[in-house]
XYZ file of N, CA and C in Angstrom:
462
model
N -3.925 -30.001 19.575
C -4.201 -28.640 19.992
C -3.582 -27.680 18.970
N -4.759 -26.699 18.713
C -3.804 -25.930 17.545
C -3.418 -24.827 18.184
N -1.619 -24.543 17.907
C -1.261 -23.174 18.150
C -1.641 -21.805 17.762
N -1.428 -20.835 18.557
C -1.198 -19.736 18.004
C -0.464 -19.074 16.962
N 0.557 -20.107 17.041
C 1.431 -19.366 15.943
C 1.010 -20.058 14.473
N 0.721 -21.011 14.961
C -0.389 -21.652 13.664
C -1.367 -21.339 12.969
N -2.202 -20.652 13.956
C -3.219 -19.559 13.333
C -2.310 -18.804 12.683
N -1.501 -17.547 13.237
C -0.911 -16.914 12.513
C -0.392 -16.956 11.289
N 0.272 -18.011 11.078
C 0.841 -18.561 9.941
C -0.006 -19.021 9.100
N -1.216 -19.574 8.928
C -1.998 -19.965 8.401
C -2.900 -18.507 8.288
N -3.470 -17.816 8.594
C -3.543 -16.355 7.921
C -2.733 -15.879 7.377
N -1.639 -15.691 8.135
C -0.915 -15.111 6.650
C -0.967 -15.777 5.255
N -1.015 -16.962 5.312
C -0.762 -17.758 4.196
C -2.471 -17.280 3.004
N -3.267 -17.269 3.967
C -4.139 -16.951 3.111
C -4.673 -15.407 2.763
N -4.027 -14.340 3.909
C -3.998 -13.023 3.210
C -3.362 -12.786 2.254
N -2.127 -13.536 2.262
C -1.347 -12.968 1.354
C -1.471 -13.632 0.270
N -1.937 -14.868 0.041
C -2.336 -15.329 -1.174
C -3.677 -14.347 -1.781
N -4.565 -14.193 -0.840
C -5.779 -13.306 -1.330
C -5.336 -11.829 -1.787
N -4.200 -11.108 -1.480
C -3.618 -10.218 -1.470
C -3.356 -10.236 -3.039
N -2.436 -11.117 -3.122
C -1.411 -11.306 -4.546
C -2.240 -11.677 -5.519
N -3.712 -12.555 -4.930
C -4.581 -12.560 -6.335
C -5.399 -11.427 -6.796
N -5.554 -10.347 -5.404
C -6.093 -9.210 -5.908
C -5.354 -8.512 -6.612
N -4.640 -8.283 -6.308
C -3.075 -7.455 -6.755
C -2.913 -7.383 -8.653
N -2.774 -8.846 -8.538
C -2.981 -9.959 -10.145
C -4.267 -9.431 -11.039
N -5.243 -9.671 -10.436
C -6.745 -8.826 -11.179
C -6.756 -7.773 -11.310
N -6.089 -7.132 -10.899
C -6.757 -5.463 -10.710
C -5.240 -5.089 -11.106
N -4.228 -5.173 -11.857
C -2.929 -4.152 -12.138
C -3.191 -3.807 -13.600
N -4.261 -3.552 -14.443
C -4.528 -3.364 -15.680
C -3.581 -1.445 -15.496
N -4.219 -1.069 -14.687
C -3.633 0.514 -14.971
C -2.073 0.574 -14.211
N -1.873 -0.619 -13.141
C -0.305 -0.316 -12.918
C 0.811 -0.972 -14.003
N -0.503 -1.972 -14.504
C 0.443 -2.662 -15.772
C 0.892 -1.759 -16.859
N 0.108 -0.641 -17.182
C -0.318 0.058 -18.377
C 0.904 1.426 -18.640
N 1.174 1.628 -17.325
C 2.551 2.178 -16.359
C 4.103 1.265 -16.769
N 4.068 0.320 -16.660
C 4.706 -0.455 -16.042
C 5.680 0.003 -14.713
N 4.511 -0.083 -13.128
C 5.124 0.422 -12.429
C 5.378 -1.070 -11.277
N 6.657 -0.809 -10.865
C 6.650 -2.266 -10.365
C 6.323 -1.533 -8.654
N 6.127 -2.996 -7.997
C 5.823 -3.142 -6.871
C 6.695 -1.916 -6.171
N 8.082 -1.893 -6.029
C 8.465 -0.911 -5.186
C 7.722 0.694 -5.951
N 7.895 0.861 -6.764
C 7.277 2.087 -7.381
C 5.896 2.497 -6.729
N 4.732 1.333 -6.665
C 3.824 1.503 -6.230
C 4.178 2.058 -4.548
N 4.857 0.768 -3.853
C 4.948 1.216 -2.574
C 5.302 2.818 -2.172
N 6.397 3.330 -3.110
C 6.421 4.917 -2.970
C 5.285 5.545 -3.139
N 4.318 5.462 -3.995
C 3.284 6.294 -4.430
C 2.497 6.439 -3.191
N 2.471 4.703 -2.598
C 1.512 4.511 -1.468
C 1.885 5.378 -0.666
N 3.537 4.843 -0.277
C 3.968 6.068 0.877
C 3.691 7.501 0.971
N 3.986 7.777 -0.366
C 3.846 9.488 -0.075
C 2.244 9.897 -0.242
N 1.863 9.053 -0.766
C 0.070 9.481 -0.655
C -0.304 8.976 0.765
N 0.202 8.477 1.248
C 0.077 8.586 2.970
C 0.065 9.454 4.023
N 1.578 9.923 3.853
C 2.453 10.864 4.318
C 2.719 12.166 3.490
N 1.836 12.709 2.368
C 2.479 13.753 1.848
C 3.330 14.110 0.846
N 4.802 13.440 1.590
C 5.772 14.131 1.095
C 6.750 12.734 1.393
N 8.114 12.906 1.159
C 9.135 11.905 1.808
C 10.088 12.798 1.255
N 11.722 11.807 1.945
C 12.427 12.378 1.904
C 13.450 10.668 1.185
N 14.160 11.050 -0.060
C 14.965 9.685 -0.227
C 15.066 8.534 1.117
N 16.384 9.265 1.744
C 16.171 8.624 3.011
C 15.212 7.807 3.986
N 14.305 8.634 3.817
C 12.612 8.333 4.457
C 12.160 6.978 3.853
N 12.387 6.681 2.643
C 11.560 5.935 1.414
C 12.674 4.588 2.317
N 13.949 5.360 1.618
C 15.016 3.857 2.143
C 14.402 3.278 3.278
N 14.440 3.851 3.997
C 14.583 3.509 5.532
C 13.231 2.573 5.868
N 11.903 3.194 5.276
C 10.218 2.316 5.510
C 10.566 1.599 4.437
N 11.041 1.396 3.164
C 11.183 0.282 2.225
C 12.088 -0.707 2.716
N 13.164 -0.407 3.787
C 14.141 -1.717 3.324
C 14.922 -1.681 2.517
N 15.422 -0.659 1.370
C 16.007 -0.970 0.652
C 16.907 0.248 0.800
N 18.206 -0.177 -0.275
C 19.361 1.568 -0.311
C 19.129 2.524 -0.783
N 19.221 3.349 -0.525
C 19.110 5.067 -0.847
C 19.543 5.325 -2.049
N 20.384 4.685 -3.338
C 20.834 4.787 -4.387
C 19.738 4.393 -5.073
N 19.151 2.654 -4.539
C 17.738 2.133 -5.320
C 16.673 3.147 -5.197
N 16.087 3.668 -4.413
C 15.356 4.643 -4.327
C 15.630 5.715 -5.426
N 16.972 6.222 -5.442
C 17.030 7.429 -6.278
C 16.899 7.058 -7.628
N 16.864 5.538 -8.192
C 17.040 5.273 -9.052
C 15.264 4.993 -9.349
N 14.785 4.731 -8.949
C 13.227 4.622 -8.805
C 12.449 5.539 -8.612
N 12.943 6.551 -7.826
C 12.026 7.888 -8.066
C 12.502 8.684 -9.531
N 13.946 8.294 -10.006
C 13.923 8.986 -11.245
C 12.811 8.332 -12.439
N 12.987 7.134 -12.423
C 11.856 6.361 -13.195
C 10.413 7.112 -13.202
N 9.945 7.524 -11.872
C 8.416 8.210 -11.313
C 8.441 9.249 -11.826
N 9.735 10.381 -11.882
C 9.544 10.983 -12.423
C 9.237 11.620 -13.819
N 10.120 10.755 -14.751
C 9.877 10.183 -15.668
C 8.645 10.015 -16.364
N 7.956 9.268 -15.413
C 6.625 8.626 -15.640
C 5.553 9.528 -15.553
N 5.861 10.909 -14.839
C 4.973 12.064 -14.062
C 4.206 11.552 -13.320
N 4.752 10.645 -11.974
C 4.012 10.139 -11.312
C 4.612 10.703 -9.709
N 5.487 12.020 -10.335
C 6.214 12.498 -8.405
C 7.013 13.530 -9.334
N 7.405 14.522 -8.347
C 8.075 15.652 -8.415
C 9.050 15.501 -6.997
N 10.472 16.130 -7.904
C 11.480 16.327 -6.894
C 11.517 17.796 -6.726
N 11.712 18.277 -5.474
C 11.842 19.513 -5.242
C 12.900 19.927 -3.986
N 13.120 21.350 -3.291
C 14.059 21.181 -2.730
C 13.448 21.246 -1.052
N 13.878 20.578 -0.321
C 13.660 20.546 0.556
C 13.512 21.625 1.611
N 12.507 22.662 1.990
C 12.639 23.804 2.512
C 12.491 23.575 3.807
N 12.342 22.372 4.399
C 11.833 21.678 5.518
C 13.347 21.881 6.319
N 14.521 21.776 6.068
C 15.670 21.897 6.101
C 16.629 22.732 5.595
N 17.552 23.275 6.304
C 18.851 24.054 6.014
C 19.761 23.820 4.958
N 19.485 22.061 4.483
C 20.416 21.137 3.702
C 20.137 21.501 2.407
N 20.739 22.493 1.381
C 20.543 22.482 0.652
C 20.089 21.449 -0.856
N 20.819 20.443 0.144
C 21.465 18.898 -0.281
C 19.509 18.260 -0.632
N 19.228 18.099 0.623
C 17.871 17.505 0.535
C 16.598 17.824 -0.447
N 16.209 16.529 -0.650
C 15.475 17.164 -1.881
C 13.748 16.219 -0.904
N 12.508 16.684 -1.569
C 11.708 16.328 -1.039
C 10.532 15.918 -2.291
N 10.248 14.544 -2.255
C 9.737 13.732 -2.946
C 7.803 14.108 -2.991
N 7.471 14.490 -3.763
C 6.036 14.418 -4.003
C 5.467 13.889 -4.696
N 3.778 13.738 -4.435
C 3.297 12.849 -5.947
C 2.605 13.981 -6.594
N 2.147 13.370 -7.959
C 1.370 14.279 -8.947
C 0.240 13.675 -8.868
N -0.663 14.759 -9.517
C -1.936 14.305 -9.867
C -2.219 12.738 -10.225
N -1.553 12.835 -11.203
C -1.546 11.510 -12.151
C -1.095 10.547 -11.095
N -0.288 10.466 -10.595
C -0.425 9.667 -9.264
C -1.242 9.334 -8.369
N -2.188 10.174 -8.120
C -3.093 10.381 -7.566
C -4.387 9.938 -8.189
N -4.190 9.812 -9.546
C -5.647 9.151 -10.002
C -5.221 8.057 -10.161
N -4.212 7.762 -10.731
C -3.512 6.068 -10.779
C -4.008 5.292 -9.248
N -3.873 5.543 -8.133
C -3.996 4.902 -7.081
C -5.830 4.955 -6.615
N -6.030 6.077 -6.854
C -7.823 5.894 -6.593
C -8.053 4.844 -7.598
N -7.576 4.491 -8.671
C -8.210 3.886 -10.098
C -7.562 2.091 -9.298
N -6.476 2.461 -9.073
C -6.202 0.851 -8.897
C -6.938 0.411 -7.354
N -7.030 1.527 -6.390
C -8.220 1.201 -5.139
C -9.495 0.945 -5.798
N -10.026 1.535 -6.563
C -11.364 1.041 -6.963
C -10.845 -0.272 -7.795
N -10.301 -0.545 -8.115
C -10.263 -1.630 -8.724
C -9.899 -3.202 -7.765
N -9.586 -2.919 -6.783
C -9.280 -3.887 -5.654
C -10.586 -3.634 -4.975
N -11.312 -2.849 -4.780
C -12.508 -3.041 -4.089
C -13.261 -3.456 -4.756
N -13.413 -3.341 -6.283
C -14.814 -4.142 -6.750
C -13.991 -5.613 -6.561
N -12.716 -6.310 -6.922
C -12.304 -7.547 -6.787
C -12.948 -8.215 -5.722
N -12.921 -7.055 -5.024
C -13.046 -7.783 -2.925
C -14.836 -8.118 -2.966
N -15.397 -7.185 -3.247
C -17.040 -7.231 -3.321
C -17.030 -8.530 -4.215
N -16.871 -8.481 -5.442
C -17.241 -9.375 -6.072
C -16.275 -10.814 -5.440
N -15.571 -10.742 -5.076
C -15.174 -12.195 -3.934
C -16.037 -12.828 -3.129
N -16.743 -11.802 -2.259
C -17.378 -12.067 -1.389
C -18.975 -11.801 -1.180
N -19.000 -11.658 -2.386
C -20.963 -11.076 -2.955
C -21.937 -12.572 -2.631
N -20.912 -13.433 -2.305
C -21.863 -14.757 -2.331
C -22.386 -14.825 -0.831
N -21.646 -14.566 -0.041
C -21.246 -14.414 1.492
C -22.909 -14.449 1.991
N -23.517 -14.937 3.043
C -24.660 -14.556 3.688
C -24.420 -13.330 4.828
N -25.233 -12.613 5.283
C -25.497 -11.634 6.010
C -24.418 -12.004 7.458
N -24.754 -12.695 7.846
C -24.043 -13.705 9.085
C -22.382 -13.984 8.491
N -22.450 -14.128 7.559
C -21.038 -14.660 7.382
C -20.365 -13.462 7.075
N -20.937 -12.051 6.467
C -20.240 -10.907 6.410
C -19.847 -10.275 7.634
N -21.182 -10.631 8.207
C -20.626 -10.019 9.537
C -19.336 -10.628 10.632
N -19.357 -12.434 10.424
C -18.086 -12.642 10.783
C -16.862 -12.540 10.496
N -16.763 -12.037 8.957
C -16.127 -11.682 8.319
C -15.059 -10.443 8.776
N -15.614 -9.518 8.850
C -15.659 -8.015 9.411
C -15.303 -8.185 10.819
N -15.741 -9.221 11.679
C -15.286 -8.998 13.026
C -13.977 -9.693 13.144
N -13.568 -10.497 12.385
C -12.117 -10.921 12.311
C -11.518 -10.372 11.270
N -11.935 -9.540 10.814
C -10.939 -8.800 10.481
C -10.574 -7.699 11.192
N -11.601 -6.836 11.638
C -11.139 -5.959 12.505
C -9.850 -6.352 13.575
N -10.248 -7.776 14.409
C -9.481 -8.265 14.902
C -8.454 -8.464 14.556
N -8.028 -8.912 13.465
C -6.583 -8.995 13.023
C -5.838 -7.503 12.589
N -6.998 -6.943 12.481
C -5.867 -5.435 12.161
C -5.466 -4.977 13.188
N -6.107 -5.328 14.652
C -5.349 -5.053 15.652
C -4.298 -4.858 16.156
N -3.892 -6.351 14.963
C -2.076 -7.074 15.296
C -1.180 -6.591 14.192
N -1.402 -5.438 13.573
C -0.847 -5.624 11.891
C -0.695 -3.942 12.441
N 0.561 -3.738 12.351
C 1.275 -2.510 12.233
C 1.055 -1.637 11.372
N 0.068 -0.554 11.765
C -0.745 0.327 10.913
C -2.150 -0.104 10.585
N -2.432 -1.259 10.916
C -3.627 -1.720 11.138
C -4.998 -0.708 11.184
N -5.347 -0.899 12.297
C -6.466 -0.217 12.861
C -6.536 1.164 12.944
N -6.360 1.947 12.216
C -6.504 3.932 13.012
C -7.802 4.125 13.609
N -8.911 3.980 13.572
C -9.529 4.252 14.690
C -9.971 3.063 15.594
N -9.544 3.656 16.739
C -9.097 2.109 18.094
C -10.771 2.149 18.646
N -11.755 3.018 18.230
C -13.308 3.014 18.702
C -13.914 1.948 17.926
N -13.397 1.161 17.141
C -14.134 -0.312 16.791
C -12.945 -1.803 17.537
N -12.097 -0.706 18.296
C -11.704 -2.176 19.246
C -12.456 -2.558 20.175
């Protein structure tokens, strides 16, 4: 009898391998940067959310508030984020993390570049099999924290 948690584990094993080989094909323009994985994850974040706050970054990354400061100086650097002062707050102290343009085309450029990977993965696929495709996936974004935003294809 196969478990549940077996399924689980066994998807992950193959998202995230499918993940890391997309990742692998398509970093020609994050390579070109040399922006590493956490770098990206900021860009992601604040092209999510806007804006962040050091703290903010620490806290959804996992990691210390010193690494962060040391990584957004790099971005900045790179003109891939602007520090500014936080008007959101009284704290003179606080500073508030943005992206730039160039940030902003960097990430459309490396999304298009993970979507043609994905098409061309699955261009072989029959009609039937895309469509099962798509319905387990929907399904699994169910379970995946940040998953699904609109709950009208649950």
């Amino acid at each position: 009898m196969i478990r549940k948690n077996d399924i689980v584990h066994n998807l992950r094993d193959i998202y995230g391998y499918g993940y890391t080989q997309v990742f692998n094909d398509v970093t020609d323009s994050v390579a070109r940067l040399h922006i590493s994985k956490t770098q990206m994850d900021i860009i992601q974040y604040i092209y999510l959310n806007g804006h962040a706050t050091p703290s903010a970054l620490a806290l959804e990354l996992n990691v210390q508030r010193s690494a962060i400061t040391h990584t957004v100086k790099k971005l900045e650097r790179k003109k891939l984020v602007t520090i500014r002062q936080n008007e959101l707050t009284q704290d003179k102290r606080s500073k508030l993390i943005c992206m730039t343009e160039e940030a902003e085309e960097l990430l459309e450029e490396f999304m298009d570049n993970i979507l043609g990977k994905i098409r061309a993965d699955v261009s072989y696929l029959t009609q039937e099999e895309e469509r099962k495709l798509y319905e387990a996936t929907l399904t699994i974004l169910k379970y995946i924290p940040g998953g699904t935003h609109d709950e009208t294809h649950s």
